[in-house]
Amino acid sequence: MWESESESVAGRDYGNGALSSSKHGVKTDGFELRGQSWYVATDIPSDLLVQVGGVNFHLHKYPLLSRSGKMNRIIYESRDPDLSEIGLDELPGGPDAFELASKFCYGIAVDLTAANISGLRCAAEYLEMTEDLEEGNLIFKTEAFLSYVVLSSWRDSIIVLKSCEKLSPWAENIQIVRRCSESIAWKACANPKGIKWAYTGKTSKDSSPKWNNDHTKESSPSRNQQVPPDWWFEDVCILRIDHFVRVITAIKVKGMRFELIGAAIMHYAAKWLPGLISDMAVAAAGDEGSISSISNTSSISSSVWKGGLHMIVAATKDDLPGVQAKDQRMIIESLISIIPPQKDSVSCSFLLRLLRMANMLKVAPALVTELENRVGMQFEQATLADLLIPSYNKCETMYDVDLVHRLLEHFLIQEQTESSSPSRQPCSDKHMYEGSLRGTNPNPKMRVARLVDSYLTEVSRDRNLSLTKFQVLAEALPESARTCDDGLYRAIDSYLKAHPTLSEHERKRLCRVMDCQKLSIDACMHAAQNERLPLRVVVQVLFSEQVKISNAIANSSLKEAGESQYQPTVLNRKTLLEGTPQSFQEGWSAAKKDINTLKFELDSVKAKYHDLQNDMENLQRQFDKMLKQKQTSAWSSGWKKLSKLTKMTTLENHDIGSQLPTAAEQTRKTPRRWRNSIS
């Protein structure tokens, strides 16, 4: 709260909040409450019954008609001079405000406080209690109390703005909300030096505020004590969301630091959206005191407002109304619209949890897109628990993988924009790799790569996750983002466990997202004995590991031996093998046996191939010779037929004796012709 010396002066000018009228037509000692009815303590019988919100007021016409234009018009328009009953159910402020207005009309002293001034001011506006009817009427006096007392006090401005929640739209139309919001914003941004402070925020020595009848002594720091920058969080966060937005907007105009505005927004969400922060450990990191005031709702102290200098600024958990889904949706949409545009104004974890509730409550798509873009700006700060957002849109998968892919795209676009800007100095891949090896903080892309690999490992256990979604998310990052693919290999192995029915082609396609040359020794050991991996991938892993070992041996031999390389190489190999774990040596020997077996089978296949090739060449030559023989012996076969006919005629005309030599000659010539046809 804010309290200055001007408050006490203003209070004396207005009789310490006692409001009275010097002129009244009916002398009375006060009002009496009997059941649900108010009676004027006077000897004159009442002639007017006013009903307000189920409460009856037995009054007199003259005091009301002399100061209320509304009552004059109602009686005039009724055309009934004997009208004795009026209903004012629409009166802002209800029976309490009308009771105070009636007492003012009768000249009874009324105590004006921050709790009743807004309702009385709106009731005076409704009853048209203007200066035209009487000088110093109720509108004038309540307006003066607002301007000179309420708006000069931090405490009273908060109470009045809180009381305006039930007075819409009257409080808006007569500018009570606007003036209180600007007063609160000015005091929140002002220099606290020279001001006597009384607020409910945490002090530097106490982690939770103490609020009791002597709170000004315990929670109010002295003039020399430093006031924390988040002193105003707890008071402002009791306001309704529309009034909170008005205050934050006014604070932005005054030039408040965006880190403090973001911390106030997170503090408000922690109080009014309990499902948002239920399982979230609220971090106390950031600038000095900027986020340190964010506390759980359990630390909110309870108190009872008693008027005067005591006020409720920290409502208890029971006092907070039950926030339904519609109200939560309105709160989320309002908070998204007032988050400062600067990066790191709020934490990425808060944005992701807000995004989860926005998807669950079906927030406007434009605001969800804006929130996703904000998350992309700080995606490297996210954690795995924050990314495990369930699918609320009836998707097949348990988690919303498409949402994470969109967030990753927003991050890459933002990184590309920042890297192309001249103000940002480029960093080479070599320096990024060396920095990651030295254990320094990796660049944002490397942190996001680790986060995505962990996310893939978690969601890969879902049997409904398609191979395409897994592959698209794994390949979304550039190759330079990963200096080691162990996390990606772990995700692939987890996916293979959960999907044992994948075909050989699908398993090869899945393993293409991984670079075997970026695997560590432990990952290579596991992959060499992993039966779920395709055989081709196992061979690639073993080959890449053999190349690494050879390069390591060669480099060590060059450093130690200088010119002589052969003998130190053997010693270094032996030393390397001795320093290698026994499990790795056994796995490596088994892998070498598998490689030798594959080489032997390959040599056998090559030998069989050469034999078959030789047989095919021999058959081809024989076929070519036969084809050539058929083409050249066409005329000889015709002459053979003609000679055969001639010999048959000769045998018929000669005797047996002359036939024998001819037959002998024929038998001598026939084998020669057969040999020529074959050879």
XYZ file of C-alpha atoms in Angstrom:
679
model
C 0.000 0.000 0.000
C 0.921 3.611 -0.459
C 0.443 6.174 2.289
C 1.666 9.738 2.379
C 1.107 12.816 4.487
C -1.485 14.137 2.055
C -3.862 11.369 3.095
C -4.276 12.613 6.640
C -4.774 16.208 5.445
C -7.450 15.136 2.999
C -9.097 13.082 5.702
C -9.361 16.122 7.987
C -10.863 18.218 5.205
C -13.624 15.696 4.811
C -14.305 15.213 8.468
C -12.271 11.986 8.590
C -14.650 10.420 6.080
C -17.864 11.505 7.861
C -20.366 12.737 5.295
C -23.530 14.584 6.316
C -26.135 16.961 4.934
C -26.991 20.118 6.818
C -30.537 20.306 5.543
C -33.145 17.679 6.103
C -36.879 17.807 6.519
C -37.371 14.907 8.934
C -35.592 14.734 12.245
C -34.408 11.220 13.063
C -32.017 9.440 15.316
C -31.049 6.864 12.703
C -32.220 3.738 10.946
C -33.419 0.508 12.548
C -33.184 -2.925 10.939
C -36.026 -5.322 11.633
C -35.564 -8.576 9.765
C -35.211 -7.627 6.081
C -36.653 -4.123 6.482
C -35.163 -0.763 7.431
C -37.223 1.771 9.399
C -36.505 5.428 10.164
C -36.373 6.142 13.884
C -38.897 9.027 13.920
C -42.403 9.756 15.091
C -43.632 10.612 11.586
C -45.045 7.542 9.816
C -43.358 6.585 6.546
C -45.215 7.201 3.301
C -42.883 5.473 0.807
C -41.687 1.882 0.545
C -38.550 1.338 -1.579
C -37.542 -2.225 -2.454
C -33.877 -2.797 -3.355
C -32.572 -6.335 -3.847
C -35.105 -7.993 -1.537
C -34.649 -5.420 1.248
C -37.486 -3.019 2.148
C -36.838 0.601 3.121
C -39.749 2.396 4.869
C -38.914 6.035 4.147
C -40.462 9.449 3.553
C -40.928 11.089 0.173
C -39.722 14.593 0.954
C -36.057 13.836 1.894
C -35.637 11.624 -1.168
C -37.417 13.894 -3.647
C -35.403 16.906 -2.516
C -32.097 15.291 -3.479
C -32.804 12.571 -6.085
C -33.784 13.395 -9.627
C -34.490 9.728 -10.289
C -37.133 9.569 -7.524
C -38.735 12.780 -8.804
C -39.041 11.407 -12.317
C -40.435 8.039 -11.177
C -43.185 9.654 -9.140
C -43.919 12.227 -11.847
C -44.137 9.618 -14.609
C -46.425 7.414 -12.512
C -49.144 10.137 -12.533
C -50.113 8.951 -9.074
C -49.529 11.487 -6.263
C -50.374 8.797 -3.729
C -47.677 6.359 -4.983
C -46.307 4.575 -1.930
C -44.137 1.760 -3.312
C -41.132 1.864 -5.669
C -38.768 -0.914 -6.836
C -35.096 -0.122 -7.540
C -33.621 -3.547 -8.224
C -31.199 -2.141 -10.853
C -29.549 0.263 -8.433
C -25.721 -0.278 -8.467
C -24.299 -1.129 -5.089
C -27.463 -2.843 -3.920
C -29.138 -2.324 -0.507
C -25.886 -1.247 1.193
C -25.341 1.674 -1.167
C -28.995 2.724 -1.007
C -28.883 2.628 2.805
C -25.985 5.104 2.817
C -27.668 7.312 0.207
C -30.896 7.337 2.233
C -29.032 8.278 5.404
C -27.395 11.155 3.517
C -30.808 12.359 2.403
C -31.987 12.374 6.048
C -28.856 14.232 7.177
C -27.389 11.306 9.067
C -23.579 11.207 9.151
C -22.147 8.618 6.757
C -18.636 7.224 7.097
C -16.960 7.166 3.693
C -14.334 4.473 3.264
C -12.494 2.887 0.374
C -14.821 -0.105 0.610
C -18.112 1.764 0.196
C -17.166 4.819 -1.836
C -17.421 3.186 -5.268
C -20.876 1.712 -4.609
C -22.119 4.973 -3.121
C -20.705 6.972 -6.035
C -22.467 4.730 -8.568
C -25.707 4.804 -6.557
C -25.581 8.609 -6.468
C -25.143 8.621 -10.243
C -28.099 6.242 -10.636
C -30.310 8.329 -8.318
C -29.216 11.545 -10.117
C -28.218 13.318 -6.914
C -26.703 16.324 -8.718
C -25.979 19.938 -7.780
C -29.093 21.073 -9.631
C -31.247 19.827 -6.753
C -29.065 20.897 -3.822
C -25.591 22.325 -3.436
C -23.134 19.810 -2.037
C -25.196 16.841 -3.132
C -23.991 13.253 -2.947
C -22.320 13.107 -6.390
C -20.164 16.124 -5.597
C -19.066 14.879 -2.193
C -18.323 11.289 -3.252
C -16.404 12.548 -6.282
C -14.329 14.817 -4.065
C -13.553 11.929 -1.701
C -12.426 9.794 -4.650
C -10.184 12.486 -6.064
C -8.530 13.781 -2.906
C -8.467 10.751 -0.629
C -8.718 7.504 -2.578
C -6.526 8.313 -5.562
C -3.752 9.638 -3.350
C -3.509 6.333 -1.479
C -2.106 3.063 -2.836
C -4.138 1.062 -0.357
C -7.453 2.765 -1.084
C -6.957 2.660 -4.855
C -6.567 -1.114 -4.731
C -9.671 -1.534 -2.564
C -11.814 0.738 -4.709
C -10.728 -0.981 -7.902
C -11.478 -4.362 -6.341
C -14.945 -3.168 -5.278
C -15.716 -2.034 -8.833
C -15.998 -5.649 -9.992
C -19.710 -5.720 -9.084
C -20.463 -2.249 -10.405
C -20.062 -2.679 -14.153
C -20.768 -0.770 -16.320
C -21.400 2.142 -13.948
C -17.836 2.193 -12.583
C -16.489 2.239 -16.144
C -18.805 4.985 -17.328
C -17.943 7.383 -14.516
C -14.196 6.649 -14.964
C -13.564 5.091 -11.551
C -11.714 2.101 -13.058
C -9.554 4.235 -15.329
C -8.548 6.691 -12.628
C -7.745 3.975 -10.081
C -5.726 1.995 -12.642
C -3.643 5.017 -13.563
C -3.125 5.903 -9.900
C -1.905 2.374 -9.135
C 0.374 2.366 -12.183
C 1.902 5.710 -11.254
C 2.615 4.594 -7.690
C 4.044 1.221 -8.817
C 6.509 2.982 -11.120
C 7.358 5.876 -8.793
C 10.520 6.212 -6.751
C 9.733 4.844 -3.274
C 12.135 7.202 -1.501
C 10.447 9.600 0.919
C 7.241 7.570 1.009
C 5.910 5.628 3.962
C 5.249 2.178 2.538
C 2.736 -0.414 3.640
C 2.402 -3.329 1.239
C 1.818 -7.076 1.382
C 4.737 -8.179 -0.734
C 7.581 -10.221 0.772
C 10.234 -8.397 2.725
C 13.879 -9.265 2.395
C 13.954 -11.061 5.760
C 10.707 -12.984 5.488
C 9.789 -15.382 2.728
C 6.036 -14.932 3.197
C 4.041 -11.829 4.133
C 2.582 -11.545 7.620
C -0.726 -9.785 7.784
C -2.545 -9.129 11.044
C -3.899 -6.223 13.011
C -0.382 -4.861 13.501
C 0.703 -5.418 9.939
C 1.952 -1.896 9.398
C 4.609 -2.504 12.024
C 5.763 -5.861 10.691
C 5.414 -5.653 6.902
C 6.137 -1.989 6.339
C 9.850 -1.305 5.942
C 11.362 1.788 7.388
C 12.389 4.734 5.298
C 15.991 3.538 5.250
C 15.111 -0.050 4.303
C 15.279 -0.867 0.624
C 11.933 -1.681 -0.964
C 12.030 -4.711 -3.296
C 10.979 -4.027 -6.873
C 8.197 -6.600 -6.723
C 6.438 -5.112 -3.694
C 3.273 -4.399 -5.691
C 2.727 -7.930 -7.062
C 0.562 -9.334 -4.298
C -1.738 -6.325 -4.120
C -2.319 -6.038 -7.860
C -2.887 -9.777 -8.315
C -6.084 -9.780 -6.247
C -7.836 -7.834 -9.011
C -10.128 -9.359 -11.570
C -8.530 -10.119 -14.911
C -10.010 -7.147 -16.797
C -8.889 -4.705 -14.098
C -5.501 -6.418 -13.879
C -5.082 -5.922 -17.629
C -5.952 -2.238 -17.251
C -3.333 -1.813 -14.522
C -0.604 -3.699 -16.415
C -1.340 -1.710 -19.568
C -1.008 1.543 -17.646
C 2.234 0.297 -16.046
C 3.640 -0.466 -19.501
C 2.902 3.100 -20.591
C 4.750 4.401 -17.532
C 7.913 2.546 -18.612
C 8.183 -0.329 -16.134
C 10.894 -2.931 -16.874
C 9.544 -5.797 -18.954
C 11.085 -8.402 -16.613
C 8.988 -7.093 -13.722
C 5.847 -6.982 -15.844
C 6.409 -10.576 -16.932
C 7.006 -11.659 -13.339
C 3.770 -9.992 -12.263
C 1.898 -11.841 -15.010
C 3.349 -15.173 -13.862
C 2.435 -14.334 -10.272
C -1.146 -13.606 -11.329
C -1.371 -16.875 -13.265
C -0.061 -18.817 -10.271
C -2.924 -17.448 -8.160
C -5.846 -17.598 -10.578
C -4.884 -20.653 -12.664
C -3.973 -23.272 -10.053
C -3.850 -26.028 -12.670
C -1.119 -24.137 -14.482
C 1.400 -24.170 -11.641
C 0.188 -27.204 -9.691
C 3.180 -29.382 -10.523
C 5.570 -26.608 -11.443
C 8.341 -25.532 -9.127
C 8.252 -21.783 -9.570
C 11.770 -20.642 -10.347
C 13.291 -17.736 -8.537
C 15.808 -16.881 -11.240
C 16.156 -13.662 -13.160
C 17.018 -10.094 -12.294
C 17.286 -8.912 -8.691
C 13.884 -9.433 -7.184
C 12.135 -9.504 -10.543
C 10.784 -13.001 -10.189
C 11.586 -13.651 -6.564
C 8.108 -12.634 -5.493
C 6.398 -15.465 -7.280
C 5.106 -17.616 -4.475
C 2.640 -20.443 -4.133
C -0.927 -19.640 -3.197
C -0.407 -21.490 0.080
C 1.744 -18.605 1.306
C -1.051 -16.083 0.873
C -1.985 -14.866 4.279
C -5.514 -14.455 5.541
C -6.981 -11.394 7.134
C -10.270 -9.639 7.673
C -10.783 -6.128 6.414
C -11.914 -3.833 9.189
C -11.936 -0.488 7.410
C -9.739 2.500 8.040
C -6.057 1.652 7.751
C -6.631 -2.098 7.587
C -7.428 -3.732 4.276
C -7.515 -7.054 2.518
C -4.945 -7.177 -0.227
C -4.062 -10.871 -0.074
C -7.145 -13.021 -0.365
C -7.092 -16.494 1.074
C -7.393 -19.559 -1.075
C -10.967 -20.038 0.127
C -11.888 -16.462 -0.735
C -10.975 -16.908 -4.393
C -14.029 -17.785 -6.460
C -14.151 -21.049 -8.284
C -12.720 -20.313 -11.698
C -14.645 -22.242 -14.329
C -13.452 -23.212 -17.794
C -14.971 -20.133 -19.414
C -13.309 -17.816 -16.912
C -9.999 -19.653 -17.269
C -10.172 -19.245 -21.028
C -10.748 -15.513 -20.627
C -7.845 -15.244 -18.182
C -5.480 -17.107 -20.515
C -6.478 -15.014 -23.531
C -6.005 -11.808 -21.544
C -2.600 -12.859 -20.208
C -1.368 -13.788 -23.691
C -2.369 -10.369 -24.984
C -0.415 -8.427 -22.313
C 2.829 -10.453 -22.196
C 5.661 -8.061 -23.108
C 7.061 -8.706 -26.595
C 10.673 -8.798 -25.376
C 12.426 -12.148 -25.160
C 12.830 -13.600 -21.658
C 10.113 -11.385 -20.213
C 8.527 -14.613 -18.942
C 10.032 -18.085 -18.644
C 9.683 -20.659 -21.411
C 8.275 -23.136 -18.922
C 5.459 -20.710 -18.117
C 4.716 -20.195 -21.815
C 4.550 -23.942 -22.470
C 2.224 -24.565 -19.549
C 0.072 -21.678 -20.690
C 0.065 -23.223 -24.157
C -1.026 -26.568 -22.724
C -4.013 -24.979 -20.988
C -4.798 -22.918 -24.094
C -5.067 -26.065 -26.205
C -7.126 -27.810 -23.566
C -9.598 -24.916 -23.204
C -9.872 -24.211 -26.954
C -8.439 -20.681 -26.848
C -8.706 -18.551 -29.994
C -6.391 -19.954 -32.727
C -4.764 -16.571 -33.376
C -3.686 -16.276 -29.748
C -2.441 -19.884 -29.729
C -0.316 -19.157 -32.806
C 1.082 -16.050 -31.140
C 1.902 -18.083 -28.046
C 3.639 -20.764 -30.139
C 5.756 -18.075 -31.762
C 6.717 -16.762 -28.314
C 7.753 -20.263 -27.243
C 9.883 -20.576 -30.383
C 11.836 -17.488 -29.314
C 12.910 -19.239 -26.092
C 12.697 -22.883 -27.134
C 16.228 -23.657 -25.967
C 15.092 -22.974 -22.376
C 12.366 -25.628 -22.430
C 12.468 -28.888 -20.487
C 11.251 -32.345 -21.418
C 8.434 -32.274 -18.860
C 7.070 -29.061 -20.374
C 7.097 -30.487 -23.911
C 5.046 -33.577 -23.027
C 1.777 -31.877 -23.935
C -1.132 -34.319 -24.390
C -3.158 -34.345 -27.585
C -6.471 -32.608 -26.935
C -7.622 -32.653 -30.581
C -8.499 -36.345 -30.786
C -5.184 -37.329 -32.366
C -4.022 -40.931 -32.479
C -0.844 -40.219 -30.554
C -0.728 -39.685 -26.824
C 1.366 -36.519 -27.062
C 0.987 -33.627 -29.473
C 4.012 -34.275 -31.691
C 2.784 -31.868 -34.365
C 2.782 -29.046 -31.827
C 6.412 -29.702 -30.890
C 7.319 -29.758 -34.582
C 5.670 -26.346 -35.053
C 7.549 -24.981 -32.053
C 10.791 -26.278 -33.526
C 10.035 -24.589 -36.840
C 9.398 -21.271 -35.053
C 12.724 -21.674 -33.260
C 14.638 -22.366 -36.483
C 13.048 -19.382 -38.204
C 13.982 -17.170 -35.260
C 17.548 -18.515 -35.234
C 17.898 -17.925 -38.953
C 16.631 -14.370 -38.563
C 19.028 -13.629 -35.718
C 22.007 -15.216 -37.467
C 21.366 -13.164 -40.615
C 21.212 -9.906 -38.655
C 24.485 -7.921 -38.745
C 24.429 -7.290 -34.995
C 24.989 -10.964 -34.232
C 28.490 -12.348 -34.732
C 28.575 -15.688 -36.525
C 30.080 -18.687 -34.799
C 31.752 -21.404 -36.821
C 30.915 -25.082 -36.447
C 34.459 -25.770 -35.292
C 34.167 -23.396 -32.365
C 30.744 -24.800 -31.507
C 32.127 -28.328 -31.473
C 35.163 -27.365 -29.418
C 32.971 -25.514 -26.970
C 30.743 -28.534 -26.511
C 33.762 -30.759 -25.903
C 35.180 -28.403 -23.295
C 31.936 -28.602 -21.355
C 30.934 -24.983 -21.828
C 27.358 -23.980 -22.484
C 26.398 -25.197 -25.953
C 24.738 -22.935 -28.444
C 20.911 -22.858 -28.637
C 20.727 -25.325 -31.531
C 22.738 -27.921 -29.627
C 20.542 -27.546 -26.555
C 17.438 -27.888 -28.704
C 18.918 -30.973 -30.396
C 19.400 -32.655 -27.019
C 15.871 -31.676 -26.030
C 14.382 -33.057 -29.247
C 16.309 -36.329 -28.878
C 15.005 -36.743 -25.341
C 11.484 -35.942 -26.532
C 11.751 -38.506 -29.333
C 12.928 -41.128 -26.861
C 9.891 -40.458 -24.681
C 7.222 -40.348 -27.400
C 8.710 -43.276 -29.349
C 7.130 -45.642 -26.823
C 3.737 -44.720 -28.242
C 2.695 -47.508 -30.623
C 0.492 -45.085 -32.560
C 3.388 -42.798 -33.463
C 3.972 -43.137 -37.190
C 7.414 -43.553 -38.693
C 6.915 -40.457 -40.828
C 6.271 -38.180 -37.828
C 9.306 -39.590 -36.035
C 11.517 -39.119 -39.070
C 10.271 -35.598 -39.852
C 10.870 -34.387 -36.299
C 14.312 -36.047 -36.116
C 15.419 -34.516 -39.421
C 14.015 -31.032 -38.722
C 17.291 -29.839 -37.195
C 20.387 -29.306 -39.364
C 23.300 -31.739 -39.117
C 25.491 -29.134 -37.416
C 23.139 -29.067 -34.426
C 24.257 -32.533 -33.292
C 27.892 -33.251 -32.500
C 26.927 -36.664 -31.116
C 24.038 -38.887 -32.203
C 23.828 -40.981 -29.049
C 20.511 -39.422 -28.077
C 19.128 -40.009 -31.540
C 20.313 -43.637 -31.462
C 18.610 -44.097 -28.101
C 15.361 -42.760 -29.582
C 15.668 -45.068 -32.604
C 16.281 -48.083 -30.418
C 13.282 -47.168 -28.257
C 11.117 -46.853 -31.361
C 12.276 -50.261 -32.617
C 11.393 -51.821 -29.254
C 7.879 -50.365 -29.314
C 7.320 -51.269 -32.994
C 8.606 -54.838 -33.486
C 6.534 -55.382 -36.644
C 8.503 -52.949 -38.802
C 9.688 -54.322 -42.106
C 13.342 -54.396 -43.142
C 12.809 -51.438 -45.439
C 11.164 -49.390 -42.665
C 13.974 -50.175 -40.237
C 16.572 -49.048 -42.780
C 14.554 -45.899 -43.402
C 14.408 -45.219 -39.667
C 18.162 -45.644 -39.228
C 18.938 -43.184 -42.030
C 18.249 -40.282 -39.679
C 21.323 -41.303 -37.654
C 24.972 -40.735 -38.565
C 27.025 -43.746 -37.470
C 30.211 -41.692 -37.445
C 28.808 -39.474 -34.638
C 28.226 -42.325 -32.191
C 30.333 -42.691 -29.065
C 32.176 -45.882 -28.093
C 29.419 -46.956 -25.716
C 26.746 -46.395 -28.355
C 28.797 -48.344 -30.923
C 29.181 -51.204 -28.455
C 25.435 -51.325 -27.947
C 24.694 -51.034 -31.658
C 27.127 -53.845 -32.548
C 25.138 -56.252 -30.380
C 21.675 -54.828 -31.152
C 19.631 -57.455 -32.966
C 16.890 -54.924 -33.778
C 19.132 -52.935 -36.115
C 19.504 -53.927 -39.781
C 22.714 -55.826 -40.581
C 23.869 -53.092 -42.922
C 23.679 -50.510 -40.120
C 25.658 -52.794 -37.795
C 28.398 -53.118 -40.404
C 28.483 -49.346 -40.871
C 28.806 -48.842 -37.127
C 31.658 -51.327 -36.876
C 33.438 -49.883 -39.868
C 33.171 -46.313 -38.571
C 34.468 -47.434 -35.169
C 37.389 -49.246 -36.778
C 38.257 -46.104 -38.701
C 38.141 -44.076 -35.472
C 40.444 -46.520 -33.705
C 42.871 -46.546 -36.628
C 42.941 -42.756 -36.736
C 43.449 -42.564 -32.990
C 46.309 -45.049 -33.161
C 47.908 -43.248 -36.081
C 47.660 -39.864 -34.342
C 49.083 -41.186 -31.100
C 51.922 -42.941 -32.919
C 52.843 -39.760 -34.795
C 52.955 -37.782 -31.581
C 55.012 -40.299 -29.614
C 57.346 -41.825 -32.172
C 57.967 -39.019 -34.606
C 59.763 -40.562 -37.638
C 59.611 -44.250 -36.647
C 55.962 -45.151 -36.896
C 55.673 -48.919 -37.136
C 56.889 -50.107 -33.730
C 55.174 -47.386 -31.682
C 51.974 -48.152 -33.598
C 52.048 -51.724 -32.353
C 52.770 -50.577 -28.824
C 50.027 -47.994 -28.939
C 47.547 -50.536 -30.296
C 48.446 -52.895 -27.498
C 48.158 -50.133 -24.923
C 44.821 -49.073 -26.364
C 43.477 -52.605 -26.213
C 44.684 -53.044 -22.645
C 42.885 -49.867 -21.616
C 39.697 -50.965 -23.342
C 37.032 -52.657 -21.150
C 36.780 -56.434 -21.408
C 33.182 -56.262 -22.622
C 34.237 -54.041 -25.511
C 37.097 -56.393 -26.454
C 34.754 -59.394 -26.476
C 32.199 -57.512 -28.549
C 34.879 -56.316 -30.930
C 36.280 -59.850 -31.409
C 32.785 -61.179 -32.087
C 32.240 -58.395 -34.596
C 35.553 -59.228 -36.323
C 34.460 -62.853 -36.644
C 31.222 -61.750 -38.247
C 33.142 -59.562 -40.677
C 35.516 -62.415 -41.597
C 32.561 -64.744 -42.145
C 30.942 -62.215 -44.435
C 34.209 -61.796 -46.363
C 34.563 -65.593 -46.798
C 31.023 -65.919 -48.081
C 31.621 -63.049 -50.464
C 34.792 -64.716 -51.839
C 32.881 -67.999 -52.340
C 30.177 -66.210 -54.258
C 32.804 -64.524 -56.423
C 34.476 -67.882 -57.213
C 31.181 -69.469 -58.191
C 30.450 -66.504 -60.348
C 33.762 -66.860 -62.226
C 33.114 -70.598 -62.823
C 29.684 -69.937 -64.193
C 31.086 -67.208 -66.398
C 33.703 -69.616 -67.903
C 31.078 -72.282 -68.576
C 28.903 -69.743 -70.293
C 31.798 -68.610 -72.524
C 32.530 -72.241 -73.614
C 28.920 -72.884 -74.474
C 28.804 -69.660 -76.417
C 31.818 -70.669 -78.534
C 30.340 -74.074 -79.335
C 27.087 -72.509 -80.322
C 28.835 -70.046 -82.616
C 30.741 -72.882 -84.391
C 27.603 -74.935 -84.935
C 25.818 -71.949 -86.389
C 28.744 -71.262 -88.741
C 28.881 -74.904 -89.948
C 25.194 -74.871 -90.873
C 25.631 -71.778 -93.002
C 28.661 -73.101 -95.048
C 27.407 -76.748 -95.765
C 24.189 -75.928 -97.668
C 25.628 -76.712 -101.177
C 27.489 -79.834 -100.032
C 24.263 -81.355 -98.676
C 22.609 -80.842 -102.123
C 25.453 -82.583 -103.950
C 25.284 -85.451 -101.457
C 21.663 -86.084 -102.326
C 22.406 -85.986 -106.080
C 25.336 -88.437 -105.798
C 23.210 -90.814 -103.779
C 20.576 -91.003 -106.525
C 23.294 -91.615 -109.147
C 24.814 -94.450 -107.134
C 21.440 -96.144 -106.700
C 20.917 -96.144 -110.500
C 24.359 -97.631 -111.088
C 23.628 -100.491 -108.691
C 20.544 -101.435 -110.630
C 22.352 -101.587 -114.024
C 25.545 -103.447 -113.004
C 26.173 -106.835 -111.533
C 27.116 -107.756 -108.012
C 30.801 -108.023 -108.748
C 31.094 -104.486 -110.008
C 28.926 -103.265 -107.097
C 31.383 -104.225 -104.341
C 34.207 -101.857 -105.312
C 31.723 -99.028 -105.533
C 30.412 -99.822 -102.086
C 33.925 -99.938 -100.718
C 34.666 -96.572 -102.172
C 31.480 -95.210 -100.694
C 32.352 -96.473 -97.283
C 35.785 -94.928 -97.644
C 34.419 -91.490 -98.506
C 31.532 -91.315 -96.032
C 33.599 -91.058 -92.808
C 35.617 -88.248 -94.290
C 32.488 -86.221 -95.041
C 31.183 -86.786 -91.463
C 34.456 -85.627 -89.963
C 34.390 -82.473 -92.022
C 30.871 -81.653 -90.826
C 31.853 -81.962 -87.150
C 35.231 -80.318 -87.320
